[in-house]
mmCIF file of C-alpha atoms in Angstrom:
data_model
loop_
_atom_site.group_PDB
_atom_site.id
_atom_site.type_symbol
_atom_site.label_atom_id
_atom_site.label_comp_id
_atom_site.label_asym_id
_atom_site.label_seq_id
_atom_site.Cartn_x
_atom_site.Cartn_y
_atom_site.Cartn_z
ATOM 1 C CA UNK A 1 -53.080 87.615 -15.189
ATOM 2 C CA UNK A 2 -55.733 86.505 -14.215
ATOM 3 C CA UNK A 3 -58.316 88.435 -11.955
ATOM 4 C CA UNK A 4 -61.424 87.645 -10.278
ATOM 5 C CA UNK A 5 -63.882 90.299 -8.970
ATOM 6 C CA UNK A 6 -66.415 89.817 -6.185
ATOM 7 C CA UNK A 7 -69.268 91.960 -5.638
ATOM 8 C CA UNK A 8 -71.924 92.694 -8.147
ATOM 9 C CA UNK A 9 -72.360 96.634 -7.925
ATOM 10 C CA UNK A 10 -71.829 99.737 -9.875
ATOM 11 C CA UNK A 11 -67.897 99.769 -7.914
ATOM 12 C CA UNK A 12 -67.196 96.553 -9.190
ATOM 13 C CA UNK A 13 -68.196 97.497 -12.563
ATOM 14 C CA UNK A 14 -65.835 100.294 -12.919
ATOM 15 C CA UNK A 15 -63.101 98.346 -11.494
ATOM 16 C CA UNK A 16 -63.982 95.265 -14.109
ATOM 17 C CA UNK A 17 -63.843 98.035 -16.785
ATOM 18 C CA UNK A 18 -60.239 99.334 -15.610
ATOM 19 C CA UNK A 19 -59.653 95.600 -15.622
ATOM 20 C CA UNK A 20 -60.586 94.726 -18.713
ATOM 21 C CA UNK A 21 -59.073 97.929 -20.266
ATOM 22 C CA UNK A 22 -55.367 96.770 -18.398
ATOM 23 C CA UNK A 23 -53.569 94.906 -21.102
ATOM 24 C CA UNK A 24 -51.806 92.596 -18.280
ATOM 25 C CA UNK A 25 -55.305 91.112 -17.461
ATOM 26 C CA UNK A 26 -55.903 87.787 -19.691
ATOM 27 C CA UNK A 27 -59.051 86.950 -18.477
ATOM 28 C CA UNK A 28 -61.390 88.781 -15.975
ATOM 29 C CA UNK A 29 -63.792 86.978 -14.495
ATOM 30 C CA UNK A 30 -66.681 88.436 -11.129
ATOM 31 C CA UNK A 31 -68.709 86.937 -9.130
ATOM 32 C CA UNK A 32 -71.768 87.438 -9.168
ATOM 33 C CA UNK A 33 -71.341 90.094 -11.471
ATOM 34 C CA UNK A 34 -74.240 92.225 -13.596
ATOM 35 C CA UNK A 35 -76.514 92.141 -16.275
ATOM 36 C CA UNK A 36 -73.781 95.300 -17.390
ATOM 37 C CA UNK A 37 -70.276 93.327 -16.238
ATOM 38 C CA UNK A 38 -71.779 90.240 -18.109
ATOM 39 C CA UNK A 39 -70.267 92.784 -21.029
ATOM 40 C CA UNK A 40 -67.050 92.840 -20.398
ATOM 41 C CA UNK A 41 -65.965 89.898 -17.412
ATOM 42 C CA UNK A 42 -66.659 85.908 -17.526
ATOM 43 C CA UNK A 43 -69.570 85.882 -14.158
ATOM 44 C CA UNK A 44 -70.001 83.287 -12.147
ATOM 45 C CA UNK A 45 -72.702 82.775 -9.192
ATOM 46 C CA UNK A 46 -71.269 82.329 -5.388
ATOM 47 C CA UNK A 47 -72.089 83.469 -2.322
ATOM 48 C CA UNK A 48 -70.031 86.397 -2.175
ATOM 49 C CA UNK A 49 -70.350 85.981 2.150
ATOM 50 C CA UNK A 50 -68.968 82.382 1.889
ATOM 51 C CA UNK A 51 -65.089 82.664 2.080
ATOM 52 C CA UNK A 52 -64.916 78.901 1.014
ATOM 53 C CA UNK A 53 -66.803 78.801 -1.416
ATOM 54 C CA UNK A 54 -65.319 82.102 -3.332
ATOM 55 C CA UNK A 55 -61.991 80.725 -2.737
ATOM 56 C CA UNK A 56 -62.726 77.651 -4.345
ATOM 57 C CA UNK A 57 -64.242 79.521 -7.393
ATOM 58 C CA UNK A 58 -60.706 81.941 -7.534
ATOM 59 C CA UNK A 59 -58.797 78.626 -7.774
ATOM 60 C CA UNK A 60 -60.496 76.502 -10.243
ATOM 61 C CA UNK A 61 -60.321 79.441 -11.922
ATOM 62 C CA UNK A 62 -56.967 79.503 -11.694
ATOM 63 C CA UNK A 63 -56.620 83.297 -10.665
ATOM 64 C CA UNK A 64 -53.777 85.283 -9.981
ATOM 65 C CA UNK A 65 -55.490 87.613 -8.294
ATOM 66 C CA UNK A 66 -58.833 87.767 -6.328
ATOM 67 C CA UNK A 67 -59.986 91.734 -5.682
ATOM 68 C CA UNK A 68 -62.948 91.540 -2.641
ATOM 69 C CA UNK A 69 -65.347 94.909 -3.751
ATOM 70 C CA UNK A 70 -68.170 95.178 -0.975
ATOM 71 C CA UNK A 71 -67.701 95.508 2.747
ATOM 72 C CA UNK A 72 -69.837 92.427 3.844
ATOM 73 C CA UNK A 73 -67.576 89.751 2.542
ATOM 74 C CA UNK A 74 -64.351 91.673 3.628
ATOM 75 C CA UNK A 75 -65.735 91.762 7.318
ATOM 76 C CA UNK A 76 -66.761 88.158 7.363
ATOM 77 C CA UNK A 77 -63.014 87.534 6.119
ATOM 78 C CA UNK A 78 -63.500 86.550 2.344
ATOM 79 C CA UNK A 79 -60.003 87.913 1.981
ATOM 80 C CA UNK A 80 -58.536 85.631 4.224
ATOM 81 C CA UNK A 81 -60.031 82.268 2.898
ATOM 82 C CA UNK A 82 -58.845 82.871 -0.321
ATOM 83 C CA UNK A 83 -55.318 83.953 0.871
ATOM 84 C CA UNK A 84 -55.021 80.700 2.702
ATOM 85 C CA UNK A 85 -55.379 79.164 -0.190
ATOM 86 C CA UNK A 86 -52.378 80.398 -1.350
ATOM 87 C CA UNK A 87 -53.996 82.778 -3.933
ATOM 88 C CA UNK A 88 -53.178 86.824 -3.480
ATOM 89 C CA UNK A 89 -56.236 88.569 -2.682
ATOM 90 C CA UNK A 90 -56.931 92.813 -2.344
ATOM 91 C CA UNK A 91 -59.023 93.663 0.477
ATOM 92 C CA UNK A 92 -57.569 93.155 4.233
ATOM 93 C CA UNK A 93 -58.635 90.557 6.897
ATOM 94 C CA UNK A 94 -61.328 90.211 8.997
ATOM 95 C CA UNK A 95 -60.100 91.598 11.621
ATOM 96 C CA UNK A 96 -58.423 95.000 9.548
ATOM 97 C CA UNK A 97 -62.031 95.248 7.872
ATOM 98 C CA UNK A 98 -63.127 95.748 11.705
ATOM 99 C CA UNK A 99 -62.157 99.176 11.214
ATOM 100 C CA UNK A 100 -65.258 99.715 8.652
ATOM 101 C CA UNK A 101 -67.002 97.232 10.413
ATOM 102 C CA UNK A 102 -67.335 99.307 13.663
ATOM 103 C CA UNK A 103 -67.148 102.374 14.368
ATOM 104 C CA UNK A 104 -66.097 102.533 18.011
ATOM 105 C CA UNK A 105 -63.045 99.930 16.778
ATOM 106 C CA UNK A 106 -62.452 103.019 14.326
ATOM 107 C CA UNK A 107 -62.296 105.364 17.113
ATOM 108 C CA UNK A 108 -60.063 103.309 19.186
ATOM 109 C CA UNK A 109 -57.748 103.208 16.743
ATOM 110 C CA UNK A 110 -58.042 106.679 15.686
ATOM 111 C CA UNK A 111 -56.976 107.465 19.506
ATOM 112 C CA UNK A 112 -54.222 105.497 19.891
ATOM 113 C CA UNK A 113 -52.854 106.897 16.560
ATOM 114 C CA UNK A 114 -53.414 110.612 17.372
ATOM 115 C CA UNK A 115 -55.920 110.907 14.143
ATOM 116 C CA UNK A 116 -57.860 113.846 14.229
ATOM 117 C CA UNK A 117 -61.393 112.974 14.566
ATOM 118 C CA UNK A 118 -64.927 113.802 16.345
ATOM 119 C CA UNK A 119 -65.345 113.668 19.600
ATOM 120 C CA UNK A 120 -67.790 110.950 20.361
ATOM 121 C CA UNK A 121 -69.232 107.910 22.679
ATOM 122 C CA UNK A 122 -70.067 104.514 22.131
ATOM 123 C CA UNK A 123 -73.722 103.950 23.888
ATOM 124 C CA UNK A 124 -75.280 100.603 24.527
ATOM 125 C CA UNK A 125 -78.157 101.828 26.981
ATOM 126 C CA UNK A 126 -80.841 104.356 26.781
ATOM 127 C CA UNK A 127 -79.200 106.729 29.792
ATOM 128 C CA UNK A 128 -75.885 106.663 28.005
ATOM 129 C CA UNK A 129 -77.742 107.696 24.518
ATOM 130 C CA UNK A 130 -79.520 110.264 26.159
ATOM 131 C CA UNK A 131 -76.806 111.831 27.723
ATOM 132 C CA UNK A 132 -74.600 111.497 24.544
ATOM 133 C CA UNK A 133 -76.971 113.440 22.915
ATOM 134 C CA UNK A 134 -77.399 115.735 25.956
ATOM 135 C CA UNK A 135 -73.465 116.759 25.606
ATOM 136 C CA UNK A 136 -73.227 117.806 22.306
ATOM 137 C CA UNK A 137 -76.781 118.809 21.220
ATOM 138 C CA UNK A 138 -78.233 119.740 17.840
ATOM 139 C CA UNK A 139 -77.473 118.701 14.794
ATOM 140 C CA UNK A 140 -77.085 115.007 16.108
ATOM 141 C CA UNK A 141 -74.581 112.567 14.509
ATOM 142 C CA UNK A 142 -75.803 109.198 15.207
ATOM 143 C CA UNK A 143 -74.150 106.248 13.610
ATOM 144 C CA UNK A 144 -74.775 102.600 13.783
ATOM 145 C CA UNK A 145 -72.131 100.725 14.950
ATOM 146 C CA UNK A 146 -71.947 98.047 12.499
ATOM 147 C CA UNK A 147 -72.140 98.036 8.354
ATOM 148 C CA UNK A 148 -75.209 99.468 7.412
ATOM 149 C CA UNK A 149 -74.837 99.551 3.620
ATOM 150 C CA UNK A 150 -74.221 103.359 4.012
ATOM 151 C CA UNK A 151 -77.603 104.186 5.664
ATOM 152 C CA UNK A 152 -76.526 103.912 9.595
ATOM 153 C CA UNK A 153 -75.856 107.278 9.409
ATOM 154 C CA UNK A 154 -78.365 110.026 10.544
ATOM 155 C CA UNK A 155 -77.545 113.690 11.306
ATOM 156 C CA UNK A 156 -81.065 115.778 11.956
ATOM 157 C CA UNK A 157 -81.645 118.497 14.261
ATOM 158 C CA UNK A 158 -85.155 116.373 15.498
ATOM 159 C CA UNK A 159 -83.920 115.321 19.070
ATOM 160 C CA UNK A 160 -86.193 112.234 18.533
ATOM 161 C CA UNK A 161 -85.448 111.343 15.512
ATOM 162 C CA UNK A 162 -82.235 111.156 16.510
ATOM 163 C CA UNK A 163 -83.005 109.200 19.647
ATOM 164 C CA UNK A 164 -85.072 106.722 18.229
ATOM 165 C CA UNK A 165 -82.264 105.787 15.410
ATOM 166 C CA UNK A 166 -79.724 105.380 18.285
ATOM 167 C CA UNK A 167 -81.946 103.239 19.773
ATOM 168 C CA UNK A 168 -82.483 101.001 16.977
ATOM 169 C CA UNK A 169 -79.122 100.241 16.866
ATOM 170 C CA UNK A 170 -76.928 97.428 19.515
ATOM 171 C CA UNK A 171 -74.682 99.527 20.154
ATOM 172 C CA UNK A 172 -74.299 103.256 18.613
ATOM 173 C CA UNK A 173 -71.428 105.851 18.725
ATOM 174 C CA UNK A 174 -73.158 109.632 18.713
ATOM 175 C CA UNK A 175 -70.925 112.300 18.272
ATOM 176 C CA UNK A 176 -70.267 115.973 17.630
ATOM 177 C CA UNK A 177 -71.156 117.725 14.101
ATOM 178 C CA UNK A 178 -68.364 118.273 12.166
ATOM 179 C CA UNK A 179 -68.780 121.981 10.145
ATOM 180 C CA UNK A 180 -67.344 121.607 7.008
ATOM 181 C CA UNK A 181 -66.989 119.642 2.698
ATOM 182 C CA UNK A 182 -66.908 116.509 2.809
ATOM 183 C CA UNK A 183 -63.997 114.538 0.812
ATOM 184 C CA UNK A 184 -63.275 110.562 0.378
ATOM 185 C CA UNK A 185 -59.695 109.973 -0.700
ATOM 186 C CA UNK A 186 -58.998 106.504 -0.983
ATOM 187 C CA UNK A 187 -55.224 104.840 -0.613
ATOM 188 C CA UNK A 188 -53.636 101.823 -1.271
ATOM 189 C CA UNK A 189 -52.090 99.931 0.741
ATOM 190 C CA UNK A 190 -50.410 96.276 1.945
ATOM 191 C CA UNK A 191 -49.633 96.983 5.237
ATOM 192 C CA UNK A 192 -46.670 98.987 5.317
ATOM 193 C CA UNK A 193 -46.296 101.391 2.053
ATOM 194 C CA UNK A 194 -49.237 103.931 1.867
ATOM 195 C CA UNK A 195 -50.412 104.499 -2.074
ATOM 196 C CA UNK A 196 -52.829 107.938 -1.563
ATOM 197 C CA UNK A 197 -55.163 108.105 -4.650
ATOM 198 C CA UNK A 198 -57.029 111.489 -5.944
ATOM 199 C CA UNK A 199 -59.908 112.737 -3.737
ATOM 200 C CA UNK A 200 -63.536 112.607 -5.005
ATOM 201 C CA UNK A 201 -66.156 114.478 -3.312
ATOM 202 C CA UNK A 202 -69.542 112.395 -2.811
ATOM 203 C CA UNK A 203 -73.199 113.723 -2.596
ATOM 204 C CA UNK A 204 -75.619 111.199 0.096
ATOM 205 C CA UNK A 205 -78.996 112.949 0.466
ATOM 206 C CA UNK A 206 -81.063 111.511 -1.735
ATOM 207 C CA UNK A 207 -83.049 114.827 -3.301
ATOM 208 C CA UNK A 208 -81.628 118.392 -4.778
ATOM 209 C CA UNK A 209 -79.904 120.970 -3.055
ATOM 210 C CA UNK A 210 -78.451 118.432 -0.535
ATOM 211 C CA UNK A 211 -82.159 117.380 0.815
ATOM 212 C CA UNK A 212 -83.631 114.268 1.800
ATOM 213 C CA UNK A 213 -82.781 110.652 3.636
ATOM 214 C CA UNK A 214 -78.989 109.753 3.634
ATOM 215 C CA UNK A 215 -78.051 106.981 0.830
ATOM 216 C CA UNK A 216 -75.267 105.367 -0.588
ATOM 217 C CA UNK A 217 -74.374 108.177 -2.477
ATOM 218 C CA UNK A 218 -75.818 110.139 -5.433
ATOM 219 C CA UNK A 219 -73.139 110.578 -7.581
ATOM 220 C CA UNK A 220 -69.650 111.584 -7.192
ATOM 221 C CA UNK A 221 -66.953 113.849 -9.091
ATOM 222 C CA UNK A 222 -63.326 114.058 -8.878
ATOM 223 C CA UNK A 223 -60.913 116.045 -8.616
ATOM 224 C CA UNK A 224 -61.717 119.116 -6.257
ATOM 225 C CA UNK A 225 -60.424 122.922 -7.458
ATOM 226 C CA UNK A 226 -61.609 124.160 -4.932
ATOM 227 C CA UNK A 227 -59.137 121.686 -2.358
ATOM 228 C CA UNK A 228 -56.154 122.702 -0.905
ATOM 229 C CA UNK A 229 -53.692 121.212 -2.952
ATOM 230 C CA UNK A 230 -51.444 119.636 -0.509
ATOM 231 C CA UNK A 231 -54.237 118.572 0.951
ATOM 232 C CA UNK A 232 -53.403 114.516 -0.221
ATOM 233 C CA UNK A 233 -49.989 114.604 1.155
ATOM 234 C CA UNK A 234 -51.622 115.970 4.712
ATOM 235 C CA UNK A 235 -54.256 113.562 5.227
ATOM 236 C CA UNK A 236 -51.363 110.623 3.984
ATOM 237 C CA UNK A 237 -49.035 111.810 7.171
ATOM 238 C CA UNK A 238 -51.964 112.667 9.340
ATOM 239 C CA UNK A 239 -54.598 110.496 9.112
ATOM 240 C CA UNK A 240 -53.333 107.866 6.217
ATOM 241 C CA UNK A 241 -50.374 106.639 7.030
ATOM 242 C CA UNK A 242 -50.876 106.669 11.096
ATOM 243 C CA UNK A 243 -53.847 104.695 10.841
ATOM 244 C CA UNK A 244 -52.228 101.691 9.070
ATOM 245 C CA UNK A 245 -49.049 102.233 11.155
ATOM 246 C CA UNK A 246 -51.433 101.205 14.219
ATOM 247 C CA UNK A 247 -53.613 98.494 13.093
ATOM 248 C CA UNK A 248 -49.291 97.138 12.286
ATOM 249 C CA UNK A 249 -48.862 97.831 15.770
ATOM 250 C CA UNK A 250 -51.851 95.565 16.740
ATOM 251 C CA UNK A 251 -50.574 92.425 14.997
ATOM 252 C CA UNK A 252 -54.115 93.104 12.411
ATOM 253 C CA UNK A 253 -52.091 95.065 9.570
ATOM 254 C CA UNK A 254 -54.195 96.260 6.785
ATOM 255 C CA UNK A 255 -53.821 95.768 3.063
ATOM 256 C CA UNK A 256 -56.022 96.420 0.781
ATOM 257 C CA UNK A 257 -57.927 100.074 0.268
ATOM 258 C CA UNK A 258 -58.391 102.306 3.243
ATOM 259 C CA UNK A 259 -61.098 105.126 2.835
ATOM 260 C CA UNK A 260 -60.778 107.936 4.811
ATOM 261 C CA UNK A 261 -64.190 110.116 4.840
ATOM 262 C CA UNK A 262 -63.066 113.470 5.679
ATOM 263 C CA UNK A 263 -64.724 117.123 6.817
ATOM 264 C CA UNK A 264 -62.398 120.127 6.138
ATOM 265 C CA UNK A 265 -63.757 121.832 9.255
ATOM 266 C CA UNK A 266 -62.515 125.756 10.418
ATOM 267 C CA UNK A 267 -60.614 123.770 12.799
ATOM 268 C CA UNK A 268 -58.296 121.628 10.439
ATOM 269 C CA UNK A 269 -58.895 118.057 8.382
ATOM 270 C CA UNK A 270 -60.686 115.538 10.478
ATOM 271 C CA UNK A 271 -61.646 112.124 10.076
ATOM 272 C CA UNK A 272 -65.479 111.371 9.831
ATOM 273 C CA UNK A 273 -65.143 107.194 8.981
ATOM 274 C CA UNK A 274 -63.549 104.776 7.815
ATOM 275 C CA UNK A 275 -64.066 102.293 4.951
ATOM 276 C CA UNK A 276 -62.127 99.282 4.254
ATOM 277 C CA UNK A 277 -62.560 98.537 0.582
ATOM 278 C CA UNK A 278 -63.175 101.172 -2.497
ATOM 279 C CA UNK A 279 -66.414 103.298 -1.756
ATOM 280 C CA UNK A 280 -69.337 104.059 -4.050
ATOM 281 C CA UNK A 281 -69.843 105.987 -6.020
ATOM 282 C CA UNK A 282 -66.743 107.794 -5.760
ATOM 283 C CA UNK A 283 -64.626 104.832 -7.357
ATOM 284 C CA UNK A 284 -66.575 105.240 -10.586
ATOM 285 C CA UNK A 285 -65.176 109.125 -11.098
ATOM 286 C CA UNK A 286 -61.259 108.308 -9.598
ATOM 287 C CA UNK A 287 -61.458 105.238 -11.630
ATOM 288 C CA UNK A 288 -62.589 106.849 -14.655
ATOM 289 C CA UNK A 289 -59.024 108.924 -13.918
ATOM 290 C CA UNK A 290 -56.488 106.347 -13.382
ATOM 291 C CA UNK A 291 -53.945 105.771 -16.405
ATOM 292 C CA UNK A 292 -51.869 103.326 -14.135
ATOM 293 C CA UNK A 293 -53.036 100.000 -14.997
ATOM 294 C CA UNK A 294 -54.908 98.794 -11.753
ATOM 295 C CA UNK A 295 -54.643 94.660 -11.883
ATOM 296 C CA UNK A 296 -50.725 96.092 -10.901
ATOM 297 C CA UNK A 297 -51.413 98.399 -8.354
ATOM 298 C CA UNK A 298 -53.495 95.586 -6.976
ATOM 299 C CA UNK A 299 -51.478 93.243 -7.313
ATOM 300 C CA UNK A 300 -48.620 94.892 -5.755
ATOM 301 C CA UNK A 301 -50.600 95.635 -2.851
ATOM 302 C CA UNK A 302 -52.072 91.797 -2.633
ATOM 303 C CA UNK A 303 -48.228 91.035 -2.420
ATOM 304 C CA UNK A 304 -46.468 93.293 -0.329
ATOM 305 C CA UNK A 305 -44.497 94.908 -2.953
ATOM 306 C CA UNK A 306 -46.052 98.754 -3.106
ATOM 307 C CA UNK A 307 -43.006 100.616 -1.745
ATOM 308 C CA UNK A 308 -40.971 99.263 -6.069
ATOM 309 C CA UNK A 309 -44.164 100.014 -7.665
ATOM 310 C CA UNK A 310 -43.501 103.459 -9.813
ATOM 311 C CA UNK A 311 -45.958 106.807 -9.002
ATOM 312 C CA UNK A 312 -49.445 106.622 -10.260
ATOM 313 C CA UNK A 313 -50.154 108.467 -13.393
ATOM 314 C CA UNK A 314 -53.176 110.379 -13.447
ATOM 315 C CA UNK A 315 -55.763 112.113 -16.543
ATOM 316 C CA UNK A 316 -55.669 116.185 -16.631
ATOM 317 C CA UNK A 317 -59.572 115.642 -16.906
ATOM 318 C CA UNK A 318 -62.503 115.548 -14.589
ATOM 319 C CA UNK A 319 -64.910 112.454 -14.265
ATOM 320 C CA UNK A 320 -68.465 112.835 -12.850
ATOM 321 C CA UNK A 321 -70.992 110.081 -12.378
ATOM 322 C CA UNK A 322 -74.969 110.845 -11.536
ATOM 323 C CA UNK A 323 -76.842 107.488 -9.936
ATOM 324 C CA UNK A 324 -80.197 106.382 -11.336
ATOM 325 C CA UNK A 325 -82.014 105.216 -8.673
ATOM 326 C CA UNK A 326 -85.291 103.419 -8.264
ATOM 327 C CA UNK A 327 -88.825 104.208 -7.086
ATOM 328 C CA UNK A 328 -88.749 104.675 -3.467
ATOM 329 C CA UNK A 329 -85.135 104.524 -2.442
ATOM 330 C CA UNK A 330 -83.742 104.675 -0.306
ATOM 331 C CA UNK A 331 -86.544 103.274 1.132
ATOM 332 C CA UNK A 332 -87.791 99.560 -0.070
ATOM 333 C CA UNK A 333 -87.292 99.918 -3.457
ATOM 334 C CA UNK A 334 -89.642 98.870 -6.476
ATOM 335 C CA UNK A 335 -87.795 95.819 -8.782
ATOM 336 C CA UNK A 336 -88.481 94.435 -11.845
ATOM 337 C CA UNK A 337 -88.685 97.379 -14.002
ATOM 338 C CA UNK A 338 -87.517 97.243 -17.796
ATOM 339 C CA UNK A 339 -84.726 99.455 -18.612
ATOM 340 C CA UNK A 340 -84.550 101.221 -21.696
ATOM 341 C CA UNK A 341 -82.243 103.712 -23.663
ATOM 342 C CA UNK A 342 -78.632 102.313 -21.989
ATOM 343 C CA UNK A 343 -76.850 101.744 -25.808
ATOM 344 C CA UNK A 344 -78.187 105.443 -26.337
ATOM 345 C CA UNK A 345 -76.856 106.467 -23.242
ATOM 346 C CA UNK A 346 -72.881 104.549 -23.950
ATOM 347 C CA UNK A 347 -73.824 106.912 -27.065
ATOM 348 C CA UNK A 348 -72.548 110.492 -25.732
ATOM 349 C CA UNK A 349 -68.883 110.954 -26.434
ATOM 350 C CA UNK A 350 -66.350 110.550 -23.279
ATOM 351 C CA UNK A 351 -69.672 108.830 -21.243
ATOM 352 C CA UNK A 352 -70.211 105.274 -20.187
ATOM 353 C CA UNK A 353 -73.084 103.652 -17.731
ATOM 354 C CA UNK A 354 -72.012 101.292 -14.739
ATOM 355 C CA UNK A 355 -74.701 98.755 -13.850
ATOM 356 C CA UNK A 356 -75.513 98.583 -9.960
ATOM 357 C CA UNK A 357 -78.502 96.918 -8.986
ATOM 358 C CA UNK A 358 -79.523 95.674 -12.704
ATOM 359 C CA UNK A 359 -80.139 92.057 -13.689
ATOM 360 C CA UNK A 360 -81.523 89.835 -17.193
ATOM 361 C CA UNK A 361 -85.382 89.344 -17.363
ATOM 362 C CA UNK A 362 -85.532 85.196 -18.298
ATOM 363 C CA UNK A 363 -88.755 86.044 -20.078
ATOM 364 C CA UNK A 364 -87.235 89.282 -22.641
ATOM 365 C CA UNK A 365 -83.998 89.224 -22.041
ATOM 366 C CA UNK A 366 -84.014 92.610 -21.356
ATOM 367 C CA UNK A 367 -81.866 94.891 -18.656
ATOM 368 C CA UNK A 368 -84.312 94.994 -15.273
ATOM 369 C CA UNK A 369 -84.224 96.544 -12.412
ATOM 370 C CA UNK A 370 -82.748 94.668 -9.229
ATOM 371 C CA UNK A 371 -81.725 97.184 -6.478
ATOM 372 C CA UNK A 372 -81.807 100.656 -4.398
ATOM 373 C CA UNK A 373 -79.305 102.051 -7.048
ATOM 374 C CA UNK A 374 -79.551 100.959 -10.871
ATOM 375 C CA UNK A 375 -76.962 102.634 -12.797
ATOM 376 C CA UNK A 376 -74.128 105.042 -12.508
ATOM 377 C CA UNK A 377 -73.839 107.624 -14.912
ATOM 378 C CA UNK A 378 -70.304 108.613 -16.005
ATOM 379 C CA UNK A 379 -68.998 111.591 -17.810
ATOM 380 C CA UNK A 380 -65.180 112.458 -18.209
ATOM 381 C CA UNK A 381 -64.420 115.544 -19.873
ATOM 382 C CA UNK A 382 -61.191 118.499 -20.062
ATOM 383 C CA UNK A 383 -62.862 120.026 -17.137
ATOM 384 C CA UNK A 384 -65.973 119.575 -14.285
ATOM 385 C CA UNK A 385 -68.392 121.105 -16.794
ATOM 386 C CA UNK A 386 -67.379 118.820 -19.616
ATOM 387 C CA UNK A 387 -68.047 116.257 -17.338
ATOM 388 C CA UNK A 388 -70.853 116.865 -15.965
ATOM 389 C CA UNK A 389 -73.038 117.644 -18.965
ATOM 390 C CA UNK A 390 -71.919 114.641 -20.639
ATOM 391 C CA UNK A 391 -73.007 112.594 -18.333
ATOM 392 C CA UNK A 392 -76.719 114.466 -17.928
ATOM 393 C CA UNK A 393 -77.142 114.040 -21.505
ATOM 394 C CA UNK A 394 -76.376 110.286 -20.813
ATOM 395 C CA UNK A 395 -78.542 110.096 -18.081
ATOM 396 C CA UNK A 396 -81.079 111.788 -20.219
ATOM 397 C CA UNK A 397 -81.530 108.678 -22.640
ATOM 398 C CA UNK A 398 -81.809 106.431 -19.994
ATOM 399 C CA UNK A 399 -85.183 105.165 -19.293
ATOM 400 C CA UNK A 400 -86.161 103.675 -16.045
ATOM 401 C CA UNK A 401 -90.367 103.776 -14.884
ATOM 402 C CA UNK A 402 -90.006 105.642 -11.128
ATOM 403 C CA UNK A 403 -86.474 106.267 -11.869
ATOM 404 C CA UNK A 404 -85.113 109.025 -10.171
ATOM 405 C CA UNK A 405 -81.450 110.817 -9.629
ATOM 406 C CA UNK A 406 -80.613 114.354 -8.383
ATOM 407 C CA UNK A 407 -79.963 116.874 -10.707
ATOM 408 C CA UNK A 408 -77.194 119.472 -8.870
ATOM 409 C CA UNK A 409 -74.624 116.907 -8.902
ATOM 410 C CA UNK A 410 -71.243 118.747 -9.010
ATOM 411 C CA UNK A 411 -73.347 121.936 -10.184
ATOM 412 C CA UNK A 412 -71.093 124.955 -10.097
ATOM 413 C CA UNK A 413 -68.238 122.791 -9.544
#
């Protein structure tokens, strides 16, 4: 199977790494890729938002499967363009990707499917915003309706901060605060059959102790020893299947990766948000534990044959990912800083480095930072403590001027 992955972050590096280990994958391509992905896949320059360009590249490569990684290309209809060329694509249509592209649309789907979620208001005027904030009170949960690269949500007890964020959005969803730990659960679906993966937990805040601003995610771990063993089955029956069934009923079947962000509240499981693609950094730890070859699973979803796919196989071990971010992240990041120690980090037993925002420096040929989140350092082991120790040992060997990371990812788990 010849596979083309679209994207250039750590999620795509994790996908490419797993696909490169799959004996059924005879050729692996990634566009646009990054400095790390280039070690496991042939990279190609492409505008990931240009469906025609992506489809043309896939056709020229003779790709048997195209995996669209990021949300923006999915919302832009890139998977549709690939399918129109007769090439199987893993990723929802633009219509189905509205589940992530519009939080108001997601709320509508959940209401129709009777999926448990936070009470909310969709607001477009200052008066509606003030009324919603007053109705729920602090802590305030304010979400930009559209895509915001994981940074469109503000959770704060400061009314002025909440109102300012809401007013900066064209359309905003204001909802009740959900108590309890958060869990990410992915499911692969062909629009009919739904196959859940293993749950993970990520860390959104920039600083230790869940302090600081929201980010795209500073680390993750899997499995979750504290979670109810029945959690996956419960979410499959109350959230994932009803959502997939509702989208199919609406005439916009969802095929690809359905990501449910969940809160385990005192009143039961509630959906915080849906994403239409693999999450980052949770993908890094979930794929680290998946033993089933990845290409056949994604191809089955893309071709509507998941019902006959064998049960997934998982390692008994654990995985922990620690994100190294650039100076000033999640603000405007500083880029172009030289990254050293990558080989030393990869030499740690049970650990490896996945590239997120990296590039090759034209002058020196070395690897430099090229984004906010720069690296995802992943450790594996028999349990979370061992995986965590290996991840942080590898982190300690990486040198990035101004680099920052949390020191408490998966602590005490």
